[in-house]
């Protein structure tokens, strides 16, 4: 089963609105990463948040991590058409492993 | 794409034929990874390498082998391709351990096994 699972699977909003995606995981983690994938392209790293951090910002992106709930959220503010993409969270499968496990992603569509 | 190329970008082959996909990096990163991406499954790790001649299995390694004879090249081989291996294959690299560092992804190879 997937370590990270995104919710919702698909999200459609109007340009200028904020988009929020969530990721839940099952076991304790060292850190959690978010990636973006534009259609037909490889994944692009967005942000890494460590297990001892609660919030992190990068431009219009805000990531929160709640280790007690084993969940993370990615907020994109003031969305643009170029934000249309799939967004994936990735975590280490367990604290002893050295491999990332990706969720199935949230498909975000920004409507003009 | 952070100095990562994959070849070929598209390939159509027949069941039972051998197929080799190549990943080439110019970043001199130690770690290299092969993933496959399928609808409903997200990205799944096939094999990874933590140095020249050092490789390990991932989540879905059956039917695949890898080799890394040089830092810059990581080869993925399907010894006898099956239709279930039809997928998009991504190579990724990281300077350090993937769980501690960001990964950089190549553009992908779309493989169709008929």
Coordinates of N, CA and C in Angstrom, one line a residue:
Chain A
X1 N 0.8 -1.2 0.0 CA 0.0 0.0 0.0 C 0.9 1.2 0.0
X2 N 0.3 2.3 -0.5 CA 1.1 3.6 -0.6 C 1.4 4.1 0.8
X3 N 2.6 4.6 1.0 CA 2.9 5.3 2.3 C 2.2 6.7 2.3
X4 N 2.3 7.4 1.2 CA 1.6 8.7 1.1 C 0.4 8.6 0.2
X5 N -0.7 9.2 0.6 CA -1.9 9.2 -0.2 C -2.5 10.6 -0.2
X6 N -2.6 11.1 -1.4 CA -3.1 12.5 -1.6 C -4.6 12.5 -1.6
X7 N -5.1 13.7 -1.2 CA -6.5 13.9 -1.2 C -6.8 15.4 -1.5
X8 N -7.6 15.8 -2.4 CA -8.4 14.9 -3.3 C -7.6 14.3 -4.5
X9 N -8.2 13.4 -5.2 CA -7.5 12.9 -6.4 C -7.5 13.9 -7.5
X10 N -8.6 14.7 -7.5 CA -8.6 15.8 -8.6 C -9.3 17.0 -8.0
X11 N -8.8 18.2 -8.4 CA -9.3 19.4 -7.9 C -9.3 20.4 -9.1
X12 N -10.4 21.1 -9.2 CA -10.6 22.1 -10.3 C -11.0 23.4 -9.7
X13 N -10.3 24.5 -9.9 CA -10.6 25.8 -9.3 C -10.4 26.9 -10.3
X14 N -10.9 28.1 -10.0 CA -10.7 29.2 -10.9 C -9.3 29.9 -10.6
X15 N -8.8 30.5 -11.7 CA -7.6 31.2 -11.5 C -7.7 32.3 -10.5
X16 N -6.7 32.4 -9.7 CA -6.7 33.4 -8.6 C -7.1 32.8 -7.3
X17 N -7.8 31.7 -7.3 CA -8.2 31.1 -6.0 C -7.0 30.3 -5.4
X18 N -7.2 29.9 -4.2 CA -6.2 29.1 -3.5 C -6.5 27.6 -3.7
X19 N -5.5 26.8 -3.8 CA -5.7 25.3 -3.9 C -5.0 24.6 -2.7
X20 N -5.7 23.7 -2.1 CA -5.2 23.0 -1.0 C -5.2 21.5 -1.3
X21 N -4.1 20.8 -1.1 CA -4.0 19.4 -1.3 C -3.5 18.8 -0.1
X22 N -3.9 17.6 0.2 CA -3.5 16.9 1.5 C -2.8 15.6 1.2
X23 N -2.0 15.2 2.1 CA -1.2 13.9 2.0 C -1.3 13.3 3.4
X24 N -1.7 12.0 3.4 CA -1.6 11.3 4.7 C -0.6 10.1 4.5
X25 N 0.0 9.7 5.6 CA 0.9 8.6 5.5 C 0.8 7.8 6.8
X26 N 1.4 6.6 6.7 CA 1.1 5.6 7.8 C 2.1 5.5 8.9
X27 N 3.4 5.6 8.5 CA 4.4 5.3 9.5 C 5.2 6.6 9.8
X28 N 6.0 6.6 10.8 CA 6.8 7.8 11.1 C 7.8 8.1 10.0
X29 N 8.1 9.3 9.8 CA 8.9 9.7 8.7 C 10.1 10.6 9.1
X30 N 11.1 10.7 8.3 CA 12.2 11.6 8.5 C 11.9 13.0 7.9
X31 N 11.2 13.0 6.7 CA 10.8 14.2 6.1 C 9.7 13.8 5.0
X32 N 9.1 14.8 4.5 CA 8.1 14.7 3.5 C 8.4 15.7 2.4
X33 N 8.3 15.2 1.1 CA 8.6 16.1 0.0 C 7.3 16.2 -0.9
X34 N 7.2 17.3 -1.6 CA 6.2 17.5 -2.6 C 6.8 17.8 -3.9
X35 N 6.2 17.2 -4.9 CA 6.7 17.3 -6.3 C 5.5 17.7 -7.2
X36 N 5.8 18.3 -8.3 CA 4.8 18.7 -9.3 C 5.2 18.0 -10.6
X37 N 4.2 17.5 -11.4 CA 4.4 16.9 -12.7 C 3.5 17.6 -13.7
X38 N 4.0 18.3 -14.6 CA 3.2 18.7 -15.8 C 3.0 17.6 -16.7
X39 N 1.9 17.7 -17.5 CA 1.6 16.6 -18.4 C 2.7 16.2 -19.3
X40 N 3.0 14.9 -19.3 CA 4.1 14.4 -20.2 C 5.5 14.8 -19.8
X41 N 5.7 15.3 -18.6 CA 7.0 15.6 -18.2 C 7.4 14.9 -16.9
X42 N 8.7 15.0 -16.6 CA 9.2 14.4 -15.4 C 8.7 15.2 -14.1
X43 N 8.9 14.7 -13.0 CA 8.6 15.4 -11.7 C 9.6 16.5 -11.4
X44 N 9.1 17.5 -10.8 CA 9.9 18.6 -10.3 C 9.7 18.8 -8.8
X45 N 10.9 18.8 -8.1 CA 10.8 19.0 -6.7 C 10.3 20.4 -6.3
X46 N 9.4 20.4 -5.4 CA 8.8 21.7 -4.9 C 9.4 22.1 -3.5
X47 N 9.3 21.2 -2.6 CA 9.6 21.6 -1.2 C 9.8 20.3 -0.4
X48 N 10.8 20.4 0.6 CA 11.0 19.3 1.5 C 10.8 19.9 2.9
X49 N 10.0 19.2 3.7 CA 9.8 19.6 5.1 C 10.2 18.4 6.0
X50 N 11.0 18.8 7.0 CA 11.6 17.8 7.9 C 10.6 17.5 9.0
X51 N 10.8 16.3 9.6 CA 9.8 15.9 10.6 C 9.7 16.8 11.8
X52 N 10.8 17.6 12.0 CA 10.7 18.5 13.2 C 10.3 19.9 12.8
X53 N 9.8 20.1 11.6 CA 9.3 21.4 11.1 C 7.8 21.3 11.0
X54 N 7.1 22.4 11.2 CA 5.6 22.4 11.1 C 5.1 23.1 9.9
X55 N 5.9 24.0 9.4 CA 5.4 24.8 8.3 C 6.6 25.3 7.5
X56 N 6.4 25.4 6.2 CA 7.5 25.9 5.3 C 6.9 26.6 4.1
X57 N 7.6 27.7 3.7 CA 7.1 28.5 2.6 C 8.1 28.5 1.5
X58 N 7.6 28.6 0.2 CA 8.4 28.8 -0.9 C 7.6 29.5 -1.9
X59 N 7.8 30.8 -2.1 CA 7.0 31.6 -3.0 C 5.5 31.6 -2.6
X60 N 4.7 31.1 -3.6 CA 3.3 31.0 -3.4 C 2.9 29.6 -2.7
X61 N 3.9 28.8 -2.4 CA 3.6 27.5 -1.8 C 3.8 27.6 -0.3
X62 N 2.8 26.9 0.4 CA 3.0 26.8 1.8 C 2.7 25.3 2.2
X63 N 3.6 24.7 2.9 CA 3.4 23.3 3.3 C 3.4 23.2 4.8
X64 N 2.5 22.4 5.3 CA 2.4 22.2 6.7 C 2.6 20.7 6.9
X65 N 3.0 20.4 8.1 CA 3.2 19.0 8.5 C 2.7 18.8 9.9
X66 N 1.9 17.8 10.1 CA 1.3 17.5 11.4 C 1.7 16.0 11.7
X67 N 2.8 15.8 12.4 CA 3.2 14.4 12.6 C 2.3 13.6 13.5
X68 N 1.6 14.3 14.4 CA 0.7 13.6 15.3 C -0.5 13.0 14.5
X69 N -0.9 13.7 13.4 CA -2.0 13.2 12.5 C -1.4 12.5 11.3
X70 N -0.1 12.5 11.2 CA 0.5 11.8 10.0 C -0.1 12.4 8.7
X71 N 0.0 13.7 8.6 CA -0.6 14.4 7.4 C 0.2 15.6 7.1
X72 N 0.1 16.0 5.8 CA 0.7 17.2 5.3 C -0.3 17.9 4.4
X73 N -0.1 19.2 4.2 CA -1.0 19.9 3.2 C -0.1 20.8 2.4
X74 N -0.4 20.9 1.2 CA 0.2 21.9 0.2 C -0.8 22.9 -0.2
X75 N -0.5 24.2 0.1 CA -1.4 25.3 -0.3 C -0.7 26.1 -1.4
X76 N -1.4 26.3 -2.5 CA -0.9 27.1 -3.5 C -1.8 28.4 -3.5
X77 N -1.3 29.5 -3.3 CA -2.1 30.7 -3.2 C -2.1 31.4 -4.6
X78 N -3.2 32.2 -4.8 CA -3.3 33.0 -6.0 C -2.9 32.1 -7.2
X79 N -3.7 31.1 -7.5 CA -3.3 30.1 -8.5 C -3.3 30.7 -9.9
X80 N -2.5 30.1 -10.7 CA -2.3 30.6 -12.1 C -2.5 29.4 -13.0
X81 N -2.8 29.6 -14.3 CA -3.0 28.6 -15.2 C -1.8 27.6 -15.3
X82 N -0.6 28.2 -15.1 CA 0.6 27.4 -15.2 C 0.7 26.4 -14.0
X83 N -0.1 26.6 -13.0 CA -0.1 25.7 -11.9 C -0.8 24.4 -12.2
X84 N -1.5 24.3 -13.3 CA -2.2 23.1 -13.7 C -1.2 22.0 -13.9
X85 N -1.3 20.9 -13.1 CA -0.4 19.8 -13.0 C -0.9 18.8 -12.0
X86 N -0.1 17.7 -11.9 CA -0.3 16.7 -10.8 C 0.7 17.0 -9.7
X87 N 0.2 16.8 -8.5 CA 1.1 17.1 -7.4 C 1.2 15.8 -6.5
X88 N 2.4 15.5 -6.2 CA 2.7 14.2 -5.4 C 3.4 14.5 -4.1
X89 N 3.0 13.8 -3.1 CA 3.8 13.8 -1.9 C 4.7 12.5 -1.9
X90 N 5.8 12.6 -1.2 CA 6.7 11.5 -1.1 C 7.3 11.4 0.2
X91 N 7.4 10.2 0.8 CA 8.0 10.0 2.1 C 8.9 8.8 2.1
X92 N 9.7 8.7 3.1 CA 10.5 7.5 3.2 C 9.6 6.4 3.8
X93 N 9.7 5.2 3.3 CA 8.8 4.1 3.6 C 8.8 3.8 5.1
X94 N 10.0 3.8 5.6 CA 10.1 3.7 7.1 C 11.4 4.3 7.5
X95 N 11.6 4.6 8.7 CA 12.8 5.4 9.1 C 14.1 4.7 8.8
X96 N 14.1 3.4 8.7 CA 15.3 2.7 8.4 C 15.6 2.5 6.9
X97 N 14.6 2.8 6.1 CA 14.8 2.6 4.6 C 15.3 3.9 4.0
X98 N 15.9 3.8 2.9 CA 16.5 4.9 2.2 C 15.9 5.2 0.9
X99 N 14.6 4.9 0.8 CA 13.9 5.1 -0.5 C 12.6 5.9 -0.3
X100 N 12.3 6.7 -1.3 CA 11.1 7.5 -1.3 C 9.9 6.7 -1.8
X101 N 8.8 6.9 -1.2 CA 7.5 6.2 -1.7 C 6.6 7.4 -2.0
X102 N 6.1 7.4 -3.3 CA 5.2 8.4 -3.8 C 3.8 8.0 -3.7
X103 N 2.9 9.0 -3.4 CA 1.5 8.8 -3.5 C 1.0 8.8 -4.9
X104 N -0.3 8.7 -5.1 CA -0.8 8.6 -6.5 C -1.1 10.0 -7.1
X105 N -1.0 11.0 -6.3 CA -1.1 12.4 -6.8 C -2.5 13.0 -6.8
X106 N -2.5 14.3 -6.8 CA -3.7 15.1 -7.0 C -3.6 15.9 -8.3
X107 N -4.6 15.7 -9.1 CA -4.6 16.4 -10.4 C -5.3 17.7 -10.2
X108 N -4.5 18.8 -10.4 CA -5.0 20.2 -10.2 C -5.2 20.8 -11.5
X109 N -6.4 21.3 -11.7 CA -6.8 22.1 -13.0 C -7.2 23.5 -12.6
X110 N -6.5 24.5 -13.2 CA -6.8 25.9 -12.9 C -7.5 26.4 -14.2
X111 N -8.8 26.8 -13.9 CA -9.6 27.3 -15.0 C -9.5 28.8 -15.2
X112 N -9.3 29.3 -16.4 CA -9.1 30.8 -16.6 C -10.4 31.5 -16.4
Chain B
X1 N 16.2 19.9 -17.3 CA 16.0 18.8 -16.4 C 17.2 18.4 -15.7
X2 N 17.9 19.3 -15.1 CA 19.0 19.1 -14.2 C 20.1 18.2 -14.8
X3 N 20.3 18.2 -16.1 CA 21.4 17.4 -16.7 C 21.1 15.9 -16.7
X4 N 19.9 15.5 -16.9 CA 19.5 14.1 -17.0 C 18.8 13.9 -18.4
X5 N 19.3 12.9 -19.1 CA 18.7 12.5 -20.3 C 18.3 11.0 -20.3
X6 N 17.3 10.7 -21.0 CA 16.9 9.3 -21.1 C 16.8 8.9 -22.5
X7 N 17.2 7.7 -22.8 CA 17.0 7.3 -24.2 C 16.7 5.8 -24.3
X8 N 15.8 5.4 -25.2 CA 15.1 6.3 -26.1 C 13.9 7.0 -25.3
X9 N 13.3 7.9 -25.9 CA 12.2 8.6 -25.3 C 10.9 7.9 -25.6
X10 N 10.8 7.2 -26.7 CA 9.7 6.3 -27.0 C 10.2 5.0 -27.6
X11 N 9.5 3.9 -27.2 CA 9.9 2.6 -27.8 C 8.6 1.7 -27.8
X12 N 8.5 1.1 -28.9 CA 7.4 0.1 -29.1 C 8.2 -1.2 -29.4
X13 N 7.9 -2.3 -28.6 CA 8.5 -3.5 -28.8 C 7.5 -4.7 -28.7
X14 N 8.0 -5.9 -29.0 CA 7.1 -7.0 -28.9 C 7.4 -7.8 -27.7
X15 N 6.4 -8.5 -27.2 CA 6.5 -9.4 -26.1 C 7.7 -10.4 -26.3
X16 N 8.5 -10.6 -25.3 CA 9.6 -11.5 -25.3 C 10.9 -11.0 -25.8
X17 N 10.9 -9.7 -26.3 CA 12.2 -9.1 -26.7 C 12.9 -8.4 -25.6
X18 N 14.2 -8.4 -25.6 CA 14.9 -7.6 -24.6 C 14.9 -6.1 -24.9
X19 N 14.9 -5.3 -23.8 CA 14.8 -3.9 -24.0 C 15.8 -3.3 -22.9
X20 N 16.6 -2.3 -23.4 CA 17.4 -1.6 -22.4 C 17.1 -0.1 -22.5
X21 N 16.9 0.5 -21.4 CA 16.7 1.9 -21.3 C 17.9 2.5 -20.6
X22 N 18.3 3.7 -21.1 CA 19.5 4.3 -20.6 C 19.2 5.7 -19.9
X23 N 19.8 5.9 -18.8 CA 19.7 7.2 -18.1 C 21.1 7.7 -18.0
X24 N 21.3 9.0 -18.4 CA 22.6 9.6 -18.4 C 22.5 10.9 -17.7
X25 N 23.5 11.1 -16.7 CA 23.5 12.4 -16.0 C 24.8 13.1 -16.1
X26 N 24.8 14.4 -16.0 CA 26.0 15.2 -16.1 C 26.3 15.9 -14.7
X27 N 25.6 15.5 -13.7 CA 25.6 16.2 -12.4 C 26.6 15.5 -11.5
X28 N 27.1 14.3 -11.8 CA 28.0 13.6 -10.9 C 27.4 13.2 -9.6
X29 N 26.0 13.0 -9.6 CA 25.3 12.6 -8.4 C 25.5 11.2 -8.1
X30 N 25.6 10.8 -6.8 CA 25.9 9.5 -6.4 C 24.7 8.5 -6.7
X31 N 23.5 9.0 -6.4 CA 22.4 8.1 -6.4 C 21.6 8.3 -7.7
X32 N 21.2 7.1 -8.2 CA 20.3 7.1 -9.4 C 19.2 6.1 -9.2
X33 N 18.0 6.4 -9.8 CA 16.8 5.6 -9.5 C 16.1 5.4 -10.8
X34 N 15.4 4.2 -10.9 CA 14.5 4.0 -12.0 C 13.1 3.8 -11.3
X35 N 12.1 4.5 -11.9 CA 10.7 4.4 -11.5 C 9.9 4.0 -12.7
X36 N 8.7 3.5 -12.4 CA 7.7 3.4 -13.5 C 6.5 4.1 -13.0
X37 N 5.7 4.7 -13.9 CA 4.5 5.4 -13.6 C 3.4 4.8 -14.4
X38 N 2.3 4.4 -13.6 CA 1.2 3.8 -14.2 C -0.1 4.4 -13.6
X39 N -1.1 4.6 -14.4 CA -2.4 5.1 -13.9 C -2.9 4.3 -12.7
X40 N -3.2 5.0 -11.6 CA -3.7 4.3 -10.4 C -2.7 3.8 -9.5
X41 N -1.4 3.9 -9.9 CA -0.3 3.4 -9.1 C 0.7 4.5 -8.7
X42 N 0.6 5.6 -9.3 CA 1.6 6.6 -9.1 C 3.0 6.2 -9.5
X43 N 4.0 6.6 -8.9 CA 5.4 6.3 -9.2 C 5.8 5.1 -8.3
X44 N 6.4 4.1 -8.8 CA 6.9 3.0 -8.1 C 8.4 2.7 -8.4
X45 N 9.2 2.5 -7.3 CA 10.6 2.4 -7.5 C 10.9 1.0 -8.0
X46 N 11.7 0.9 -9.0 CA 12.1 -0.4 -9.6 C 13.4 -0.9 -9.0
X47 N 14.5 -0.1 -9.3 CA 15.8 -0.3 -8.7 C 16.5 1.0 -8.5
X48 N 17.5 1.0 -7.6 CA 18.2 2.2 -7.5 C 19.7 1.9 -7.3
X49 N 20.5 2.9 -7.4 CA 22.0 2.7 -7.3 C 22.6 3.7 -6.4
X50 N 23.5 3.3 -5.5 CA 24.1 4.2 -4.6 C 25.6 4.4 -4.9
X51 N 26.0 4.0 -6.1 CA 27.4 4.1 -6.5 C 27.6 3.2 -7.6
X52 N 28.8 3.3 -8.2 CA 29.2 2.5 -9.3 C 29.2 1.0 -8.9
X53 N 28.5 0.2 -9.6 CA 28.3 -1.2 -9.3 C 27.6 -1.5 -8.1
X54 N 27.0 -0.5 -7.4 CA 26.2 -0.7 -6.2 C 24.8 -0.5 -6.5
X55 N 23.9 -1.5 -6.5 CA 22.5 -1.4 -6.8 C 21.7 -2.1 -5.8
X56 N 20.4 -1.8 -5.7 CA 19.5 -2.5 -4.8 C 18.1 -2.5 -5.4
X57 N 17.3 -3.4 -5.0 CA 15.9 -3.5 -5.5 C 15.0 -2.5 -4.9
X58 N 14.0 -2.2 -5.7 CA 12.9 -1.4 -5.2 C 11.7 -2.2 -5.0
X59 N 10.6 -1.5 -5.1 CA 9.2 -2.1 -4.8 C 8.8 -3.1 -5.9
X60 N 9.1 -2.8 -7.1 CA 8.6 -3.6 -8.3 C 9.8 -4.1 -9.2
X61 N 10.7 -4.8 -8.6 CA 12.0 -5.2 -9.3 C 11.8 -6.4 -10.2
X62 N 10.8 -7.2 -10.0 CA 10.7 -8.5 -10.8 C 10.6 -8.2 -12.2
X63 N 11.5 -8.9 -13.0 CA 11.5 -8.7 -14.5 C 12.4 -7.7 -15.0
X64 N 13.1 -7.0 -14.0 CA 14.0 -5.9 -14.4 C 15.4 -6.2 -13.8
X65 N 16.4 -5.7 -14.5 CA 17.7 -5.7 -14.0 C 18.4 -4.4 -14.3
X66 N 19.4 -4.0 -13.6 CA 20.1 -2.7 -13.8 C 21.6 -2.9 -13.8
X67 N 22.2 -2.0 -14.3 CA 23.7 -1.9 -14.2 C 24.2 -0.5 -14.2
X68 N 25.3 -0.3 -13.4 CA 25.9 1.0 -13.4 C 27.4 0.8 -13.4
X69 N 28.0 1.0 -14.5 CA 29.4 0.8 -14.7 C 30.2 2.1 -14.6
X70 N 29.4 3.2 -14.8 CA 30.0 4.5 -14.7 C 29.1 5.4 -13.8
X71 N 29.6 6.4 -13.2 CA 28.8 7.3 -12.4 C 27.7 7.9 -13.2
X72 N 27.9 8.2 -14.4 CA 26.9 9.0 -15.2 C 25.9 8.1 -15.9
X73 N 26.0 6.8 -15.9 CA 25.0 6.0 -16.7 C 24.4 4.9 -15.8
X74 N 23.1 4.8 -15.9 CA 22.3 3.8 -15.2 C 21.4 3.1 -16.2
X75 N 21.6 1.8 -16.4 CA 20.8 1.1 -17.4 C 19.8 0.3 -16.8
X76 N 18.6 0.3 -17.4 CA 17.5 -0.6 -17.0 C 17.2 -1.6 -18.1
X77 N 17.3 -2.9 -17.8 CA 17.0 -3.9 -18.8 C 15.8 -4.7 -18.5
X78 N 15.0 -4.9 -19.5 CA 13.9 -5.9 -19.4 C 14.4 -7.1 -20.2
X79 N 14.7 -8.1 -19.5 CA 15.3 -9.3 -20.2 C 14.3 -9.9 -21.3
X80 N 13.1 -9.9 -20.9 CA 12.1 -10.5 -21.9 C 10.8 -9.7 -21.6
X81 N 10.5 -8.7 -22.4 CA 9.5 -7.7 -22.1 C 8.1 -8.4 -22.1
X82 N 7.2 -8.0 -21.2 CA 5.9 -8.4 -21.2 C 4.9 -7.2 -21.3
X83 N 3.7 -7.5 -21.6 CA 2.7 -6.4 -21.8 C 2.5 -5.6 -20.5
X84 N 2.7 -6.3 -19.4 CA 2.5 -5.6 -18.1 C 3.6 -4.6 -17.8
X85 N 4.7 -4.6 -18.6 CA 5.7 -3.7 -18.5 C 5.5 -2.4 -19.3
X86 N 4.4 -2.4 -20.0 CA 4.1 -1.2 -20.7 C 3.8 -0.1 -19.7
X87 N 4.6 1.0 -19.8 CA 4.6 2.0 -18.8 C 5.4 3.2 -19.2
X88 N 5.4 4.2 -18.4 CA 6.3 5.3 -18.6 C 7.4 5.2 -17.5
X89 N 8.7 5.2 -18.0 CA 9.8 5.0 -17.1 C 10.5 6.3 -16.8
X90 N 10.8 6.6 -15.6 CA 11.5 7.8 -15.2 C 12.8 7.4 -14.5
X91 N 13.8 8.1 -14.8 CA 15.1 8.1 -14.1 C 15.2 9.3 -13.2
X92 N 15.8 9.1 -12.1 CA 15.9 10.3 -11.2 C 17.3 10.2 -10.6
X93 N 17.8 11.3 -10.1 CA 19.1 11.3 -9.4 C 19.0 12.2 -8.2
X94 N 19.9 11.9 -7.3 CA 20.0 12.8 -6.1 C 21.4 12.8 -5.6
X95 N 21.8 13.9 -5.0 CA 23.2 14.1 -4.6 C 23.4 13.2 -3.4
X96 N 22.4 13.1 -2.5 CA 22.5 12.3 -1.3 C 21.3 11.4 -1.2
X97 N 21.1 10.8 -0.1 CA 20.0 9.9 0.1 C 18.7 10.6 -0.3
X98 N 17.9 9.8 -1.0 CA 16.6 10.4 -1.5 C 15.7 10.8 -0.4
X99 N 15.8 10.2 0.7 CA 14.9 10.5 1.8 C 15.3 11.8 2.5
X100 N 16.5 12.3 2.2 CA 17.0 13.5 2.8 C 17.2 14.6 1.8
X101 N 17.2 14.3 0.5 CA 17.5 15.3 -0.5 C 16.5 15.2 -1.6
X102 N 16.4 16.3 -2.4 CA 15.5 16.3 -3.5 C 16.0 15.5 -4.6
X103 N 15.1 14.9 -5.4 CA 15.4 14.1 -6.5 C 15.2 15.0 -7.8
X104 N 16.0 14.8 -8.8 CA 15.8 15.4 -10.1 C 15.4 14.3 -11.1
X105 N 14.4 14.6 -11.8 CA 13.9 13.6 -12.7 C 14.2 13.9 -14.2
X106 N 14.4 12.8 -14.9 CA 14.5 12.9 -16.4 C 13.2 13.1 -17.0
X107 N 13.2 13.2 -18.4 CA 11.9 13.5 -19.1 C 11.0 12.3 -19.3
X108 N 11.6 11.1 -19.0 CA 10.7 9.9 -19.2 C 10.9 9.1 -20.5
X109 N 10.6 7.8 -20.4 CA 10.6 7.0 -21.6 C 9.3 6.3 -21.6
X110 N 8.6 6.4 -22.7 CA 7.3 5.7 -22.9 C 7.5 4.4 -23.6
X111 N 7.3 3.3 -22.9 CA 7.5 2.0 -23.5 C 6.2 1.3 -23.7
X112 N 6.0 0.8 -24.9 CA 4.8 0.0 -25.2 C 5.2 -1.4 -25.6
X113 N 4.7 -2.4 -24.9 CA 5.0 -3.8 -25.2 C 3.8 -4.4 -25.8
X114 N 3.9 -4.8 -27.1 CA 2.7 -5.4 -27.8 C 2.6 -6.9 -27.6

